[in-house]
Amino acid sequence: MDAGVKSRAEPLPLTAPAPVDGRSAGADPDGGRWAGMVREIHRRHGGRRLLVSASAHAACAAADLAAVEVFGLPGAGAVHWVSRRRCVVTDLDHRPATRSGLTIVRVTQRWPSMEPGPAAAGPVPPLAAPDPRLSWAADLCRGHLDLVRGLLDRAVDHLNSRTLDGTPLLARQHPQALIADAAMDLAEAAECLAAAANVAQVADIHRRAVTAGRSVIRLLGASGFVQAGPGGDLYAAELTCRLYLDAGADR
Amino acid sequence: MTGGPTGVDVAELDGRCREMARELRAVALDIDADPDAIRRYLHLEAVRMQRLTLVPERYQDRPLAVTGRPYLGMSCLERTVTQQRLAYGDPGTILASPGPSLSGVAVLTLGDPAQQDEYFRRLMGAPTWTFFGLTEPAKGSAAMELQTRLEPAAAGDGWLLSGTKRYVGNAARAQLGVVFARRAPGPIGVEAVLVDTDAPGVTARLLPTVGLRGARLSEITFDRVRIAPDRLLGRHLRPTRRGLLGAVQTLLRFRPGLGAMGLGVAEALCDHIGAQRPGLRGWPALTLQSLRERVAALTRMTRDVAARVDAEVDTGRADVMRLTARISAVKLRSVRIAEEASLFAADVLGSASLVEDPWLDKTFRDVRAFEFMEGAGVLHQMAVFSGVLKGQYPPEPAGRPGAAR
C-alpha cells in the first residue's frame, strides 16, 4: 500500500447512511448496540480500516464509512493488502443492515493487474497481532459473545417479569435450565476463543455463538423480533460475522 | 390421501396450493420491502384464498373450487395443508393478506348468528384486514394474565375497553378485530369483543421488525373505547364457554397451521440449497437429506394432529385441550426446523450469501418470527413437559395401539 494513501484518498462514492428507522416506534435503549461495537472494533484495529472478507464484502458502522480505508483479502490463504485507490467500493444498499446502523459494501479491484505481488501489495500495516485476520476475527466473535451475554441478562429480567399461573417464568425449572444452558454455552465459547489459533477455529466458535444467541433471543419472545432492539442487533451481528468468519464460501 | 372434513380432496388441495405458491414467491421481496404493497396483489389466487378462508359458504358469491367442491378452510387439516404449501411461496404475503384469519376462528367459535352475519358480510363487502388482540406488552399471550379492562359504561349500556395489545399482526392496518379483555377477576372474567379500529379511542402503530414484515406486527391501544352490548362475542353462551376458552381453543386450532408454515419455509430452503448447490457432497449433502426427511416426518405428524383436532370438533365437544402437548410439539419442532434450515443454508451457500441472495436474506430473517407466533417456544416446551407428566406425550407409536407406557 502506498504511504500516505489515507491523506490523499478521494471520498468514497457512497450514499449517506440512511437513518435507523424504528427509533421512534418501539424504540429500545439497547438497539443499535452492535453498530457501536463494530465501530469500536475498527478503532481498535488501527482506526478507520476495513478488512474485506475473502468474498470481497465488508460491513462497517455507517457513520464511519466515509472515512474508512479499505484493505482487501482477495483470496483465501495469504493476506493481501490492497490500496483503496485500486479498489471500487460500492454501497450495496442492504436495507436490513442499514436499519441496524451498518453498511454492507462490495469491494472490487479497479485494475486487472491487481494480482498479489510487489506492484499491488504494499507494506502490511502495523497491527498488533501477527495474523491480523485472526485478531480481527477474534474481536468480532468476542463482540458477538458479548452481545449474547447482554441478551442473557435481559432475558433473565424478562422472564422474571412474566408470570404464568401467578408464578414468574424465571421461577420455573425449565426456563432456568434454558438460561443455564445458554450461560454454559457462552462460557465455553469464550474459553475456546481465548485459545483459538486460526480463523477456522474462530469461525467454528462463532457458529456456536449464533446457536447460543438464537436460544437466548427465543426467551425474549416477540420483543426479540423488534428491529430497534436486541433482535435487530443480533441479526446485524450474525450478518457481520458471517461476512468475515463463515468458512462456508471457502468450502 | 383421504378427503378433508368438508369433502375437499386433501391431495388435490396440496397440489393446487403448490401451484399458487409460485405467484407468491414472485412478489415476496416486494412485500418484504413494503408490506402495504399487498393491495397491488389482491388479484392473486393465494391472496384470494386467504380472504375466503373461514368464511361460511352462504356468504361467498364465488368460492374457490377444489375438485368441484368449495374450499372454505373450515378444517384444521385443510388450513394446515394450505399454509404449508403457500408458505413455501412466501409466508409474509399470506400474513399480509386480508381475511378473517385468527379473528375468524374466534367469531365462528364464539359469535352468535347475528354477530357472525355482520362480521362475514363486512369481510365479503370489501377487502378487509382483521386482527386478533390477545398478546399484551407485559404479559405475552398468557390469556389468564391479561390486563386490558372491560368496564361497564356509565350509562349502563355496554362497556368501555381500555388497555394495550402488542405484537398483534396487521392491527395497524386492520378495519376490525377481536380483543380479549378482563371484565372480572378469575378465568371466567375474560371476554372477547369485536372492535372497529376507527372507533374513538383506538390508536395503532406498526412495530418495525427484523423480518416477516408482511405480518405487520403492531401495537394497538384502547382508551375507553365504547363497546356496544351486541359486540360481546358469545353473549348467548355461559361465561365458562366463552372468553378465555375461546382464546385458548382458537389458538389451539390455529397452531398446527402456523407450524406448517415453518415446514413450508424449511422445504423451500432445502430446495433453494439444492438448486444453488446441485453437486453438494459430504456432510452438507447428508445434512440436507436429513433435513428433508425430518420435514417430511413433521409434515405427517402435523397433519395427523390437525385431523385429530377436526375429529374433536366433529364430536361436538370441540375439546382440543387434551391434544395440547401434541399441538405444541409439532408447532415447536416445525418452526425450529425452519430456523435450522436457514442457518444451514447460510453456512452452505457461503459467507456473502445473505448479502447477495435477497430471498435467502429475507427468509433468514423471517423464520425467527415463527418461534413466538401462536405462543412462545418456552411455553410450548412446558406444555410438552406437562403432557409427558400426564402420559399424553409422546403419543403411542403407530402400529402399537393400546401399548402400555
XYZ file of C-alpha atoms in Angstrom:
656
model
C 0.000 0.000 0.000
C 1.334 3.451 -0.830
C 2.367 5.555 2.094
C 0.031 8.439 2.726
C -2.846 6.908 0.879
C -5.181 7.867 3.654
C -4.473 11.575 3.312
C -4.753 11.583 -0.472
C -7.812 9.455 -0.629
C -10.720 10.817 -2.562
C -14.155 10.482 -0.938
C -15.691 7.084 -1.346
C -18.601 7.023 -3.796
C -21.114 6.065 -1.206
C -24.524 7.290 -0.318
C -25.132 8.895 3.024
C -26.182 6.424 5.667
C -29.909 6.099 5.970
C -31.477 6.933 9.320
C -32.009 3.964 11.551
C -35.738 3.546 11.424
C -37.821 2.289 14.279
C -36.180 4.640 16.769
C -39.437 6.379 17.453
C -41.661 3.303 17.286
C -40.831 0.634 19.794
C -37.502 2.311 20.473
C -35.151 0.368 22.670
C -32.188 1.830 24.527
C -30.128 -1.242 23.612
C -30.967 -1.022 19.917
C -28.091 -0.217 17.568
C -25.587 -1.519 20.067
C -23.876 -3.746 17.531
C -23.094 -0.840 15.201
C -21.310 0.848 18.099
C -19.378 -2.314 18.832
C -18.285 -2.595 15.201
C -17.113 0.994 15.299
C -15.066 0.229 18.398
C -13.532 -2.886 16.827
C -12.495 -0.806 13.819
C -10.904 1.716 16.119
C -9.018 -0.997 17.944
C -7.622 -2.272 14.676
C -5.773 0.839 13.710
C -8.571 3.202 13.018
C -10.786 3.532 10.030
C -9.676 0.472 8.182
C -11.924 -2.037 6.604
C -10.785 -5.570 6.151
C -12.532 -7.239 3.301
C -13.593 -10.832 3.532
C -12.456 -13.421 1.033
C -15.654 -12.872 -0.908
C -14.824 -9.147 -1.076
C -17.647 -7.909 1.094
C -17.421 -5.912 4.258
C -19.629 -4.442 6.922
C -18.981 -1.373 8.982
C -20.800 1.114 11.117
C -22.471 3.534 8.762
C -21.224 6.678 10.416
C -17.594 5.726 9.821
C -17.977 4.670 6.237
C -16.920 7.837 4.504
C -13.553 7.755 6.190
C -12.599 4.099 6.121
C -9.600 2.846 4.289
C -10.029 -0.459 2.552
C -7.729 -3.404 2.788
C -8.605 -6.476 0.867
C -8.190 -10.183 1.206
C -8.768 -11.169 -2.421
C -8.447 -14.870 -1.778
C -8.216 -17.425 0.928
C -4.735 -18.041 2.204
C -2.185 -15.281 2.067
C -3.082 -11.844 3.300
C -3.262 -9.248 0.565
C -3.441 -5.610 1.433
C -4.963 -3.608 -1.328
C -4.936 0.126 -1.557
C -8.328 1.742 -1.612
C -7.162 3.708 -4.640
C -7.045 0.465 -6.549
C -10.483 -0.642 -5.472
C -14.044 0.315 -6.119
C -16.212 0.343 -3.036
C -19.934 0.035 -3.675
C -22.642 0.504 -1.114
C -24.936 -2.480 -1.599
C -27.842 -0.603 -0.047
C -28.626 -3.659 2.033
C -31.679 -2.325 3.830
C -31.878 -4.825 6.698
C -28.303 -3.960 7.684
C -28.924 -0.261 7.236
C -31.792 -0.476 9.672
C -29.282 -1.693 12.248
C -26.868 1.169 11.585
C -24.495 -0.826 9.368
C -23.491 -0.517 5.756
C -22.524 -3.512 3.649
C -20.102 -2.779 0.826
C -18.739 -4.754 -2.077
C -15.082 -4.200 -2.867
C -13.797 -4.948 -6.346
C -10.388 -4.375 -7.827
C -10.135 -1.428 -10.119
C -7.474 -2.865 -12.401
C -6.996 -6.399 -13.640
C -3.299 -6.131 -12.831
C -4.180 -6.259 -9.166
C -2.643 -9.632 -8.591
C -0.722 -10.186 -5.395
C 2.800 -9.000 -5.806
C 5.098 -6.072 -5.184
C 3.241 -3.789 -7.562
C -0.078 -4.358 -5.903
C 0.678 -5.293 -2.375
C 2.195 -2.704 -0.149
C 3.689 -2.993 3.285
C 1.487 -4.705 5.815
C 0.088 -2.042 8.104
C 1.194 -2.192 11.721
C -1.380 -4.225 13.579
C -0.969 -5.790 16.950
C -1.380 -9.460 16.114
C 0.958 -11.463 13.878
C -2.010 -12.521 11.770
C -4.334 -9.549 11.509
C -7.122 -11.772 10.209
C -7.096 -13.782 13.412
C -7.095 -10.722 15.624
C -9.904 -9.164 13.623
C -11.929 -12.374 13.563
C -11.454 -12.961 17.278
C -12.578 -9.440 18.126
C -15.706 -9.793 16.020
C -16.528 -13.140 17.587
C -15.871 -11.761 21.053
C -18.225 -8.892 20.247
C -20.904 -11.366 19.253
C -20.446 -13.275 22.507
C -20.620 -10.016 24.479
C -23.835 -9.150 22.698
C -25.386 -12.510 23.554
C -24.209 -12.143 27.144
C -26.131 -8.869 27.297
C -29.167 -10.610 25.841
C -28.930 -13.270 28.514
C -29.105 -10.639 31.274
C -32.044 -9.112 29.527
C -33.774 -12.480 29.197
C -33.430 -13.047 32.932
C -35.144 -9.721 33.621
C -37.797 -10.503 31.026
C -38.642 -13.933 32.410
C -38.689 -12.554 35.928
C -41.351 -10.039 34.907
C -43.555 -12.610 33.141
C -45.949 -14.755 35.107
C -47.786 -17.937 34.301
C -50.453 -19.095 36.731
C -49.230 -16.412 39.093
C -45.625 -17.606 39.120
C -42.747 -15.764 37.413
C -41.457 -17.795 34.478
C -37.981 -17.412 35.926
C -39.069 -19.417 38.964
C -39.826 -22.429 36.800
C -37.275 -25.098 36.280
C -37.494 -25.264 32.527
C -36.642 -21.606 31.796
C -33.953 -21.864 34.472
C -32.425 -24.797 32.610
C -32.514 -22.887 29.322
C -30.769 -19.931 30.944
C -28.152 -22.203 32.477
C -27.521 -23.989 29.175
C -27.043 -20.692 27.353
C -24.719 -19.371 30.050
C -22.608 -22.515 29.863
C -22.516 -22.326 26.071
C -21.250 -18.758 26.313
C -18.610 -19.555 28.918
C -17.317 -22.487 26.920
C -17.224 -20.482 23.699
C -15.314 -17.649 25.375
C -12.771 -20.100 26.736
C -12.304 -21.677 23.315
C -11.972 -18.270 21.709
C -9.157 -17.323 24.041
C -7.166 -20.298 22.770
C -8.150 -20.087 19.084
C -5.099 -20.316 16.855
C -6.621 -19.700 13.448
C -9.603 -18.162 11.718
C -11.249 -21.544 11.055
C -11.390 -22.187 14.790
C -12.890 -18.759 15.357
C -15.498 -19.481 12.682
C -16.470 -22.687 14.462
C -16.787 -20.843 17.774
C -18.883 -18.230 16.034
C -21.332 -20.887 14.862
C -21.768 -21.907 18.485
C -22.222 -18.256 19.444
C -25.002 -17.983 16.860
C -26.714 -21.052 18.296
C -26.439 -19.654 21.820
C -27.768 -16.298 20.651
C -30.773 -17.909 18.994
C -31.500 -19.865 22.190
C -31.428 -16.690 24.254
C -33.410 -14.487 21.879
C -36.225 -17.048 21.929
C -36.627 -16.353 25.618
C -37.489 -12.750 24.806
C -40.486 -13.767 22.708
C -41.802 -11.214 20.226
C -39.844 -8.400 21.901
C -36.731 -10.061 20.481
C -38.007 -9.547 16.948
C -38.454 -5.781 17.029
C -35.912 -4.086 14.790
C -34.917 -1.317 17.221
C -33.874 -3.717 19.944
C -31.855 -6.815 20.691
C -33.322 -8.745 17.776
C -32.093 -6.192 15.262
C -28.674 -6.213 16.872
C -28.449 -9.977 16.829
C -29.293 -10.098 13.135
C -26.706 -7.407 12.372
C -24.064 -9.249 14.388
C -24.776 -12.541 12.645
C -24.609 -10.855 9.258
C -21.354 -9.065 10.027
C -19.634 -12.090 11.472
C -20.772 -14.325 8.634
C -19.163 -11.956 6.157
C -15.818 -12.252 7.882
C -15.817 -15.575 9.660
C -18.055 -18.007 7.885
C -15.940 -20.572 6.165
C -18.888 -21.754 4.079
C -17.896 -19.811 0.977
C -14.480 -21.356 1.034
C -15.549 -24.941 1.493
C -54.991 -39.340 0.764
C -58.418 -39.130 2.320
C -60.714 -36.215 1.855
C -60.867 -33.396 4.358
C -63.776 -32.876 6.726
C -65.604 -30.655 4.253
C -65.032 -33.067 1.428
C -62.209 -31.265 -0.334
C -59.631 -33.765 -1.515
C -56.515 -33.057 0.511
C -54.092 -34.332 -2.124
C -55.761 -32.121 -4.721
C -55.666 -29.157 -2.353
C -51.991 -29.814 -1.706
C -51.171 -29.766 -5.395
C -53.276 -26.707 -6.083
C -51.542 -24.733 -3.354
C -48.128 -25.749 -4.667
C -49.105 -24.010 -7.897
C -50.312 -20.927 -6.065
C -47.019 -20.724 -4.168
C -45.201 -19.746 -7.340
C -47.076 -16.488 -7.658
C -46.379 -15.736 -4.012
C -42.643 -16.251 -4.458
C -42.695 -13.729 -7.285
C -43.979 -10.956 -5.012
C -42.194 -11.959 -1.798
C -39.448 -9.354 -1.957
C -41.933 -6.604 -2.800
C -43.972 -7.422 0.288
C -40.837 -7.544 2.433
C -39.821 -4.096 1.208
C -43.303 -2.653 1.626
C -45.970 -4.844 3.216
C -48.667 -2.346 2.278
C -47.978 -3.304 -1.348
C -50.318 -6.225 -0.697
C -53.076 -4.015 -2.120
C -51.453 -4.442 -5.526
C -51.705 -8.218 -5.264
C -55.272 -8.778 -4.161
C -55.941 -10.476 -7.509
C -53.563 -13.357 -6.765
C -55.365 -16.638 -6.188
C -53.411 -17.344 -2.999
C -54.338 -13.940 -1.583
C -57.948 -14.528 -2.539
C -57.785 -17.880 -0.782
C -56.713 -16.161 2.442
C -59.578 -13.740 2.089
C -62.117 -16.557 1.727
C -60.673 -18.995 4.273
C -63.044 -19.470 7.229
C -65.878 -17.606 5.537
C -69.031 -19.779 5.573
C -70.275 -20.728 2.126
C -73.517 -18.771 2.456
C -71.546 -15.502 2.433
C -69.437 -16.362 -0.610
C -70.598 -15.448 -4.114
C -67.707 -17.177 -5.852
C -65.956 -19.730 -3.612
C -62.656 -21.281 -4.593
C -63.371 -24.706 -6.008
C -61.155 -27.723 -5.438
C -62.239 -30.793 -7.416
C -65.689 -29.313 -7.742
C -66.151 -28.672 -4.022
C -65.918 -25.212 -2.433
C -62.787 -24.694 -0.376
C -63.777 -22.981 2.879
C -60.758 -23.739 5.077
C -63.005 -24.654 7.972
C -60.964 -27.648 8.998
C -57.635 -27.540 10.758
C -56.287 -30.114 8.299
C -57.233 -28.019 5.274
C -55.621 -24.924 6.741
C -52.526 -26.890 7.669
C -52.136 -28.081 4.087
C -52.722 -24.653 2.554
C -50.488 -22.757 4.983
C -47.596 -25.146 4.448
C -47.732 -25.049 0.683
C -48.360 -21.312 0.424
C -45.601 -20.539 2.925
C -43.279 -22.334 0.521
C -44.005 -19.369 -1.730
C -43.974 -16.627 0.867
C -45.274 -16.549 4.438
C -45.179 -12.754 4.578
C -47.647 -12.365 1.742
C -50.036 -14.843 3.355
C -49.963 -12.901 6.597
C -50.330 -9.525 4.867
C -53.468 -10.689 3.073
C -56.953 -9.528 4.022
C -59.341 -12.031 5.565
C -60.695 -13.455 8.802
C -57.599 -15.374 9.952
C -57.455 -15.912 13.732
C -60.274 -13.498 14.469
C -62.474 -15.540 12.134
C -61.964 -18.666 14.230
C -62.920 -16.676 17.322
C -66.075 -15.351 15.658
C -67.011 -18.817 14.400
C -66.319 -20.350 17.808
C -67.978 -17.722 19.986
C -70.173 -15.491 17.860
C -73.962 -15.782 17.748
C -75.698 -15.861 14.328
C -76.184 -12.079 14.227
C -72.544 -11.409 15.114
C -71.311 -13.860 12.509
C -73.648 -12.358 9.946
C -72.374 -8.835 10.488
C -68.738 -9.890 10.611
C -68.697 -12.024 7.467
C -70.895 -9.729 5.382
C -68.489 -6.940 6.112
C -65.474 -9.030 5.162
C -67.076 -10.023 1.887
C -68.140 -6.462 1.069
C -64.581 -5.212 0.514
C -61.018 -6.391 1.182
C -60.861 -6.198 4.960
C -57.917 -6.800 7.271
C -58.554 -8.138 10.742
C -56.565 -8.639 13.930
C -56.602 -10.936 16.944
C -55.881 -8.864 20.048
C -54.628 -11.152 22.782
C -50.907 -10.518 23.404
C -50.030 -7.696 25.798
C -46.783 -5.787 26.420
C -46.095 -7.163 29.887
C -47.971 -10.431 29.700
C -47.363 -12.014 26.325
C -50.098 -14.325 25.105
C -50.910 -15.772 28.540
C -54.672 -15.314 28.403
C -55.077 -15.684 32.161
C -52.685 -12.800 32.798
C -54.119 -10.150 30.536
C -54.685 -6.659 31.901
C -56.798 -4.980 29.236
C -60.008 -3.981 31.009
C -63.669 -4.081 30.122
C -65.630 -1.816 32.455
C -69.352 -1.072 32.468
C -70.234 2.122 30.618
C -71.591 4.877 32.813
C -74.993 4.746 31.155
C -75.177 1.036 31.836
C -75.320 0.409 28.134
C -72.355 -1.706 27.095
C -68.718 -1.464 28.070
C -65.593 0.676 27.970
C -62.420 -1.034 26.712
C -59.009 0.182 27.938
C -55.549 -1.279 27.539
C -52.780 -2.067 25.073
C -52.090 -5.070 22.871
C -48.637 -5.544 21.340
C -47.145 -7.809 18.671
C -50.529 -8.142 17.046
C -50.428 -8.927 13.328
C -51.998 -6.349 10.981
C -53.564 -4.322 13.820
C -52.244 -1.016 12.454
C -53.812 -1.740 9.052
C -56.950 -3.614 10.101
C -60.513 -2.387 9.993
C -61.796 -4.636 12.756
C -60.710 -7.374 15.079
C -61.318 -9.390 18.211
C -59.947 -8.135 21.518
C -59.683 -10.162 24.711
C -60.160 -8.187 27.901
C -60.803 -8.758 31.576
C -64.298 -7.935 32.871
C -63.830 -9.556 36.267
C -61.162 -11.497 38.170
C -60.650 -15.174 37.511
C -60.775 -17.406 34.465
C -64.413 -16.691 33.625
C -63.853 -12.937 33.851
C -62.203 -12.776 30.411
C -64.345 -11.713 27.454
C -63.846 -11.349 23.715
C -65.268 -8.295 21.957
C -65.443 -7.115 18.374
C -63.736 -3.754 17.866
C -63.661 -1.367 14.890
C -60.287 0.336 14.563
C -61.908 3.620 13.519
C -63.802 3.834 16.810
C -62.929 6.841 19.009
C -60.137 5.930 21.422
C -58.372 3.368 19.208
C -54.797 4.123 18.121
C -52.354 1.743 16.453
C -48.827 1.811 15.051
C -46.570 -0.586 13.209
C -43.599 -2.091 15.027
C -40.566 -2.342 12.712
C -39.325 -5.915 12.905
C -36.246 -7.859 11.872
C -38.194 -9.902 9.338
C -41.564 -11.300 8.303
C -42.580 -7.737 7.633
C -45.756 -8.905 5.910
C -47.114 -9.839 9.327
C -47.151 -6.102 10.115
C -46.774 -6.623 13.834
C -48.401 -3.713 15.598
C -49.227 -2.147 18.885
C -52.849 -1.135 19.374
C -54.145 0.903 22.284
C -57.724 1.300 23.522
C -58.599 4.360 25.580
C -62.117 3.965 26.951
C -63.405 2.627 23.660
C -67.152 2.119 23.787
C -68.254 -1.447 23.196
C -71.962 -1.925 22.490
C -73.620 -4.913 24.205
C -74.017 -6.758 20.896
C -70.232 -6.651 20.335
C -69.579 -9.071 23.184
C -68.756 -12.361 21.489
C -70.545 -15.372 22.893
C -73.175 -13.326 24.699
C -75.531 -16.279 24.131
C -73.115 -18.660 25.878
C -72.425 -19.317 29.536
C -69.347 -17.397 30.802
C -67.470 -20.692 31.155
C -67.891 -21.374 27.421
C -66.714 -18.000 26.098
C -63.854 -15.534 26.593
C -60.787 -17.353 27.839
C -61.900 -20.698 26.496
C -62.454 -19.071 23.128
C -58.924 -17.656 23.120
C -57.333 -20.942 24.065
C -59.327 -23.027 21.626
C -58.769 -20.548 18.802
C -55.021 -20.711 19.303
C -55.005 -24.481 19.587
C -56.869 -24.813 16.315
C -54.521 -22.424 14.554
C -51.193 -23.683 15.851
C -50.817 -26.679 13.534
C -51.213 -24.279 10.607
C -48.529 -21.980 11.974
C -46.182 -24.921 12.419
C -46.991 -25.973 8.879
C -45.837 -22.570 7.647
C -42.467 -23.322 9.201
C -42.377 -26.634 7.357
C -43.198 -24.924 4.070
C -40.348 -22.482 4.539
C -37.981 -25.268 5.608
C -38.783 -27.184 2.430
C -38.284 -24.028 0.379
C -34.860 -23.566 1.955
C -33.897 -27.172 1.202
C -34.942 -26.749 -2.430
C -33.070 -23.464 -2.626
C -29.878 -25.094 -1.373
C -30.343 -27.950 -3.835
C -30.792 -25.531 -6.722
C -27.824 -23.392 -5.755
C -25.503 -26.299 -4.972
C -26.558 -29.203 -7.207
C -23.290 -31.043 -6.683
C -23.368 -30.964 -2.909
C -21.307 -33.742 -1.324
C -20.048 -34.893 2.029
C -21.606 -33.718 5.279
C -23.584 -30.853 3.676
C -25.300 -33.373 1.369
C -26.067 -35.680 4.276
C -27.361 -32.792 6.374
C -29.601 -31.619 3.548
C -31.026 -35.101 3.100
C -31.618 -35.393 6.827
C -33.437 -32.048 6.857
C -35.690 -33.180 4.027
C -36.552 -36.422 5.803
C -37.361 -34.604 9.033
C -39.560 -32.082 7.211
C -41.463 -34.971 5.632
C -41.887 -36.683 9.017
C -43.065 -33.484 10.686
C -45.497 -32.904 7.831
C -47.086 -36.294 8.522
C -47.184 -35.611 12.269
C -48.660 -32.116 11.840
C -51.391 -33.342 9.521
C -52.196 -36.184 11.883
C -52.623 -33.749 14.783
C -54.715 -31.441 12.615
C -57.005 -34.331 11.683
C -57.395 -35.176 15.370
C -58.343 -31.567 16.127
C -61.008 -31.791 13.438
C -62.271 -35.081 14.867
C -62.737 -33.379 18.244
C -64.701 -30.581 16.626
C -66.835 -33.125 14.775
C -67.830 -34.779 18.033
C -69.461 -31.539 19.055
C -67.349 -31.253 22.174
C -64.673 -29.219 20.431
C -62.413 -30.195 23.306
C -58.964 -29.924 21.859
C -57.313 -29.316 25.213
C -56.211 -32.912 25.559
C -54.244 -32.507 22.335
C -52.304 -29.553 23.754
C -48.952 -31.328 24.135
C -49.051 -32.812 20.639
C -50.075 -29.495 19.100
C -47.302 -27.678 20.959
C -44.753 -30.306 19.957
C -45.462 -30.197 16.226
C -45.627 -26.413 16.251
C -42.338 -26.037 18.071
C -40.421 -28.677 16.127
C -41.727 -27.355 12.825
C -40.693 -23.775 13.433
C -37.330 -24.858 14.828
C -36.515 -26.895 11.730
C -37.213 -23.813 9.613
C -34.706 -21.835 11.648
C -32.219 -24.701 11.494
C -32.593 -24.895 7.710
C -31.999 -21.145 7.395
C -28.761 -21.339 9.385
C -27.650 -24.358 7.374
C -28.422 -22.568 4.104
C -26.336 -19.579 5.121
C -23.490 -21.945 6.077
C -23.576 -23.923 2.853
C -24.179 -21.052 0.459
C -21.316 -19.030 1.799
C -20.323 -16.019 3.782
C -21.767 -13.484 1.340
C -24.990 -15.324 0.627
C -27.047 -13.156 2.947
C -25.839 -10.098 1.073
C -26.021 -11.395 -2.464
C -29.140 -13.548 -2.239
C -32.081 -11.320 -1.235
C -34.550 -14.201 -0.883
C -32.218 -16.099 1.428
C -31.608 -12.980 3.498
C -35.333 -12.374 3.778
C -36.042 -15.971 4.748
C -33.137 -16.000 7.195
C -34.798 -13.048 8.932
C -38.389 -14.303 8.556
C -38.079 -17.700 10.207
C -37.300 -16.313 13.642
C -40.832 -14.936 13.877
C -42.490 -18.356 13.834
C -40.899 -19.100 17.186
C -43.072 -16.660 19.141
C -46.156 -16.573 16.934
C -49.071 -18.520 18.434
C -47.241 -18.804 21.727
C -43.565 -18.541 22.654
C -41.381 -21.618 22.425
C -40.698 -21.858 26.147
C -44.434 -22.149 26.826
C -44.756 -24.930 24.281
C -41.850 -26.752 25.874
C -43.641 -26.573 29.201
C -46.848 -27.810 27.566
C -44.968 -30.801 26.192
C -43.434 -31.434 29.603
C -46.901 -31.297 31.153
C -48.087 -33.790 28.537
C -45.272 -36.148 29.470
C -46.299 -35.997 33.118
C -49.929 -36.725 32.188
C -48.963 -39.633 29.954
C -50.298 -37.794 26.882
C -46.906 -37.327 25.258
C -45.097 -38.775 23.416
C -48.007 -40.402 21.591
C -48.204 -44.136 21.172
C -46.104 -45.286 18.227
C -48.100 -46.092 15.120
C -48.982 -49.764 14.884
C -48.950 -50.261 18.616
C -52.446 -49.314 19.657
C -53.034 -49.687 23.335
C -49.395 -50.303 24.135
C -48.692 -49.555 27.773
C -46.474 -46.610 28.568
